[in-house]
Each structure stands twice: as C-alpha cells, then as structure tokens.
C-alpha cells in the first residue's frame, strides 16, 4: 500500500488539498462549484462505511477513480457488495492513523 500512496502523491495534478476548497455546509456543493467542469480524477473516501458517499460522488464525477477505505470487516464486505458494479470504485480494508500498527476497532 505504501507504493500506492507514493504513486498518488507524485501525481500532484490529481490531488486537490482541502485548504483550497471554499467552506460551507454542503461540502459536495462546494466541490462541484469549485470544480465547475465536474472533472475530478481521484476521490479518497476515508471511512467509507457502506459506500453511500462513493455512490453519491459517482453521480457527479463519473470519470473519477474513487478509492474507499473501511477497516471493519463486516462493513467492508458490505462496501464491496454495494460497489462491485462500478469499475472505477476501488475498496481497501484498512484504516488511517498517525502511526503504523494494528489496533482492535470496537464494533
């Protein structure tokens, strides 16, 4: 997975840092307004849960590759099921944190 992130951050034209987006109540509206041509290439859905956000993003950013991250096994299995018919949605079963390691996530 380290290779994935090294590759990702080398391709800066795909990275849009949150500080550059306007702020309001509806973040999706802000992103669409900021990217008026709806041409985002990459979306990271961290804590993807069942994939509801990824499926919503797909309506607006049809060409985007969406990477969903969900650490809880049963939730991850549902995420895979819910997104399996969308070739540009990729699922990953792990969490992000401030240091590398393994913890038990209460469920």
Backbone as JSON, one array per atom type, in Angstrom:
{
  "sequence": "XXXXXXXXXXXXXXXXXXXXXXXXXXXXXXXXXXXXXXXXXXXXXXXXXXXXXXXXXXXXXXXXXXXXXXXXXXXXXXXXXXXXXXXXXXXXXXXXXXXXXXXXXXX",
  "N": [[0.82, -1.19, 0.0], [2.07, 1.18, 0.57], [3.39, 1.8, -1.81], [1.21, 2.56, -3.38], [0.42, 5.04, -2.2], [2.78, 6.5, -2.48], [2.89, 6.66, -5.28], [0.48, 8.03, -5.69], [0.86, 10.59, -4.49], [2.93, 11.56, -6.0], [1.73, 12.28, -8.31], [0.66, 15.03, -8.57], [-1.2, 16.56, -9.97], [-3.58, 15.32, -9.64], [-4.28, 15.67, -7.04], [-6.15, 17.49, -4.8], [-5.99, 19.77, -2.42], [-7.67, 20.18, 0.67], [-7.63, 22.73, 1.81], [-7.8, 24.46, -0.3], [-10.4, 24.51, -1.09], [-13.6, 26.12, -1.01], [-15.52, 26.85, 1.94], [-18.51, 25.59, 3.31], [-21.8, 24.57, 4.31], [-22.56, 22.3, 2.81], [-20.41, 20.14, 1.62], [-20.12, 18.72, -0.81], [-21.48, 20.31, -2.66], [-19.79, 22.52, -2.55], [-17.44, 21.45, -3.66], [-18.29, 20.75, -6.24], [-19.0, 23.27, -7.17], [-16.52, 24.57, -7.04], [-14.99, 22.99, -8.76], [-16.07, 23.44, -11.49], [-16.35, 22.15, -13.92], [-16.81, 19.58, -13.25], [-14.75, 17.68, -13.22], [-13.1, 15.96, -11.59], [-10.43, 13.77, -10.95], [-9.69, 11.91, -9.06], [-10.89, 10.57, -6.03], [-10.77, 10.21, -2.57], [-12.27, 8.25, -0.27], [-12.37, 8.13, 2.9], [-13.0, 6.1, 5.59], [-15.24, 4.8, 4.6], [-17.56, 3.37, 5.1], [-20.55, 1.96, 4.15], [-20.41, 2.66, 1.53], [-22.04, 4.66, 0.64], [-21.41, 7.4, 0.28], [-19.48, 7.28, -1.77], [-21.02, 6.26, -3.9], [-22.75, 8.36, -4.24], [-20.94, 10.43, -4.95], [-20.18, 9.4, -7.4], [-22.28, 9.98, -9.09], [-21.89, 12.64, -9.75], [-19.24, 12.91, -10.49], [-18.38, 11.22, -12.8], [-16.19, 10.12, -14.19], [-14.21, 9.88, -12.32], [-11.79, 8.14, -10.36], [-12.51, 6.36, -7.55], [-11.38, 5.74, -4.39], [-12.09, 3.75, -1.74], [-11.91, 3.44, 1.75], [-12.16, 1.28, 4.42], [-12.05, -0.07, 7.59], [-13.4, -2.01, 9.2], [-14.35, -5.32, 9.19], [-16.94, -6.61, 8.56], [-18.42, -4.42, 7.7], [-16.81, -3.61, 5.62], [-17.14, -5.79, 3.86], [-19.81, -5.42, 3.11], [-19.51, -2.93, 1.87], [-17.94, -3.69, -0.35], [-19.81, -5.3, -1.69], [-21.83, -3.42, -2.26], [-20.57, -1.73, -4.06], [-19.61, -3.19, -6.16], [-20.44, -3.24, -8.85], [-19.4, -1.04, -10.07], [-16.86, -0.04, -11.94], [-14.85, 1.91, -11.51], [-14.65, 2.29, -8.82], [-12.77, 1.53, -6.07], [-12.0, -0.65, -3.44], [-10.58, -0.79, -0.15], [-9.39, -2.5, 2.63], [-8.52, -1.15, 5.31], [-7.39, 1.15, 7.86], [-6.68, 4.65, 8.46], [-4.14, 6.29, 10.3], [-2.15, 7.99, 12.82], [0.22, 6.64, 13.2], [1.97, 3.69, 12.14], [0.62, 0.45, 12.6], [-1.3, -2.02, 14.4], [-4.59, -2.12, 15.61], [-7.39, -2.98, 17.68], [-10.58, -2.5, 16.56], [-13.44, -1.46, 18.07], [-16.65, -2.9, 17.57]],
  "CA": [[0.0, 0.0, 0.0], [2.96, 2.33, 0.54], [3.59, 2.12, -3.22], [0.01, 3.28, -3.84], [0.45, 6.42, -1.75], [3.92, 7.15, -3.14], [2.43, 6.94, -6.64], [-0.6, 9.01, -5.61], [1.35, 11.92, -4.18], [3.8, 12.01, -7.08], [0.86, 12.77, -9.39], [0.02, 16.15, -7.9], [-2.33, 17.13, -10.69], [-4.79, 14.64, -9.19], [-4.5, 15.96, -5.63], [-6.74, 18.78, -4.51], [-5.94, 19.89, -0.98], [-8.9, 20.74, 1.22], [-7.5, 24.16, 2.09], [-8.11, 25.26, -1.48], [-11.84, 24.49, -1.34], [-14.41, 27.02, -0.18], [-16.17, 26.15, 3.05], [-19.91, 25.86, 3.63], [-22.48, 23.46, 4.95], [-22.61, 21.14, 1.92], [-19.09, 20.02, 1.0], [-20.24, 18.28, -2.2], [-21.82, 21.51, -3.41], [-18.58, 23.33, -2.65], [-16.52, 20.82, -4.6], [-18.86, 20.89, -7.58], [-18.89, 24.69, -7.53], [-15.11, 24.86, -7.23], [-14.62, 22.25, -9.96], [-17.29, 23.66, -12.25], [-16.47, 21.22, -15.04], [-17.03, 18.24, -12.67], [-13.7, 16.85, -13.77], [-12.16, 15.41, -10.61], [-9.9, 12.49, -11.4], [-9.47, 10.99, -7.94], [-11.56, 10.88, -4.77], [-10.48, 9.28, -1.49], [-13.37, 8.17, 0.7], [-11.76, 7.53, 4.08], [-14.11, 5.76, 6.47], [-16.27, 4.72, 3.55], [-18.76, 2.72, 5.61], [-21.21, 1.06, 3.19], [-20.2, 3.16, 0.18], [-23.08, 5.61, 0.25], [-20.8, 8.63, -0.25], [-18.85, 6.96, -3.06], [-22.07, 6.15, -4.92], [-23.24, 9.73, -4.44], [-19.91, 11.13, -5.72], [-20.15, 8.84, -8.75], [-23.3, 10.68, -9.88], [-21.38, 13.95, -10.16], [-17.88, 12.77, -11.03], [-18.49, 9.9, -13.44], [-14.89, 9.61, -14.65], [-13.26, 9.82, -11.21], [-11.47, 6.9, -9.65], [-12.85, 6.57, -6.13], [-10.78, 4.74, -3.52], [-12.83, 3.69, -0.48], [-11.15, 2.8, 2.82], [-13.02, 0.89, 5.54], [-11.31, -1.09, 8.33], [-14.22, -3.02, 9.9], [-14.53, -6.4, 8.21], [-18.32, -6.81, 8.09], [-18.78, -3.21, 6.97], [-16.04, -3.66, 4.38], [-17.78, -6.76, 2.97], [-20.99, -4.73, 2.57], [-18.98, -1.92, 0.96], [-17.58, -4.37, -1.61], [-21.05, -5.72, -2.35], [-22.55, -2.24, -2.74], [-19.84, -1.0, -5.1], [-19.0, -4.15, -7.09], [-20.84, -2.99, -10.24], [-18.82, 0.23, -10.5], [-15.45, -0.37, -12.19], [-13.92, 2.93, -11.05], [-14.65, 2.36, -7.35], [-11.84, 0.55, -5.54], [-12.15, -0.76, -1.98], [-9.38, -1.18, 0.6], [-9.75, -2.76, 4.01], [-7.61, -0.7, 6.35], [-7.69, 2.47, 8.41], [-5.6, 5.62, 8.51], [-3.83, 6.75, 11.64], [-0.93, 8.79, 12.89], [1.39, 5.77, 13.16], [1.72, 2.35, 11.6], [0.39, -0.56, 13.61], [-2.59, -2.72, 14.4], [-5.41, -1.96, 16.81], [-8.71, -3.59, 17.57], [-11.63, -1.48, 16.42], [-14.69, -1.98, 18.64], [-17.78, -2.85, 16.66]],
  "C": [[0.87, 1.26, 0.0], [3.22, 2.76, -0.9], [2.43, 2.94, -3.76], [0.08, 4.74, -3.46], [1.65, 7.18, -2.32], [3.53, 7.57, -4.55], [1.41, 8.08, -6.63], [-0.05, 10.42, -5.41], [2.39, 12.43, -5.17], [2.99, 12.63, -8.21], [0.04, 13.94, -8.86], [-1.15, 16.75, -8.67], [-3.64, 16.48, -10.28], [-5.16, 15.0, -7.75], [-5.05, 17.37, -5.48], [-6.81, 18.9, -2.98], [-7.15, 20.64, -0.46], [-8.81, 22.22, 1.5], [-7.84, 25.03, 0.89], [-9.6, 25.29, -1.79], [-12.55, 25.53, -0.48], [-15.14, 26.21, 0.89], [-17.64, 26.56, 3.17], [-20.51, 24.6, 4.23], [-22.43, 22.19, 4.12], [-21.29, 21.03, 1.15], [-19.17, 19.56, -0.45], [-20.59, 19.46, -3.1], [-20.58, 22.37, -3.61], [-17.61, 22.75, -3.68], [-17.01, 20.98, -6.03], [-18.73, 22.33, -8.07], [-17.44, 25.06, -7.86], [-14.59, 24.21, -8.51], [-15.8, 22.3, -10.92], [-17.44, 22.72, -13.44], [-16.67, 19.78, -14.56], [-15.98, 17.24, -13.13], [-12.66, 16.46, -12.72], [-11.72, 14.05, -11.09], [-9.81, 11.46, -10.3], [-10.19, 11.49, -6.7], [-11.17, 9.8, -3.78], [-11.62, 9.36, -0.48], [-12.86, 7.39, 1.91], [-12.84, 7.33, 5.13], [-15.36, 5.59, 5.64], [-17.58, 4.07, 4.0], [-19.33, 1.79, 4.54], [-21.08, 1.53, 1.74], [-21.2, 4.2, -0.26], [-22.49, 6.91, -0.3], [-20.18, 8.39, -1.62], [-19.89, 6.88, -4.18], [-22.66, 7.51, -5.24], [-22.25, 10.53, -5.28], [-19.92, 10.69, -7.18], [-21.17, 9.52, -9.66], [-22.77, 11.98, -10.47], [-20.03, 13.89, -10.86], [-17.75, 11.4, -11.67], [-17.16, 9.3, -13.84], [-13.89, 9.42, -13.51], [-13.03, 8.4, -10.74], [-11.69, 7.19, -8.17], [-12.25, 5.41, -5.33], [-11.46, 4.85, -2.15], [-12.02, 2.9, 0.54], [-12.08, 2.54, 4.0], [-12.35, -0.26, 6.3], [-12.15, -2.23, 8.91], [-14.68, -4.07, 8.9], [-15.96, -6.54, 7.69], [-18.81, -5.61, 7.29], [-18.07, -3.19, 5.62], [-16.68, -4.64, 3.38], [-19.04, -6.16, 2.34], [-20.59, -3.64, 1.58], [-18.64, -2.55, -0.39], [-18.82, -4.78, -2.39], [-21.76, -4.52, -2.99], [-21.87, -1.54, -3.91], [-19.3, -1.91, -6.21], [-19.34, -3.89, -8.56], [-20.28, -1.68, -10.81], [-17.32, 0.06, -10.69], [-14.45, 0.68, -11.7], [-13.97, 3.16, -9.55], [-13.81, 1.2, -6.84], [-11.96, 0.54, -4.02], [-10.86, -1.29, -1.36], [-9.79, -1.38, 2.05], [-8.6, -2.41, 4.95], [-7.99, 0.71, 6.77], [-6.46, 3.36, 8.3], [-5.38, 6.04, 9.96], [-2.52, 7.5, 11.66], [0.33, 7.95, 12.91], [0.98, 4.39, 12.66], [1.54, 1.36, 12.75], [-0.97, -1.21, 13.44], [-3.3, -2.45, 15.71], [-6.72, -2.69, 16.6], [-9.74, -2.46, 17.56], [-12.91, -2.06, 17.01], [-15.83, -1.85, 17.65], [-18.99, -3.4, 17.37]]
}
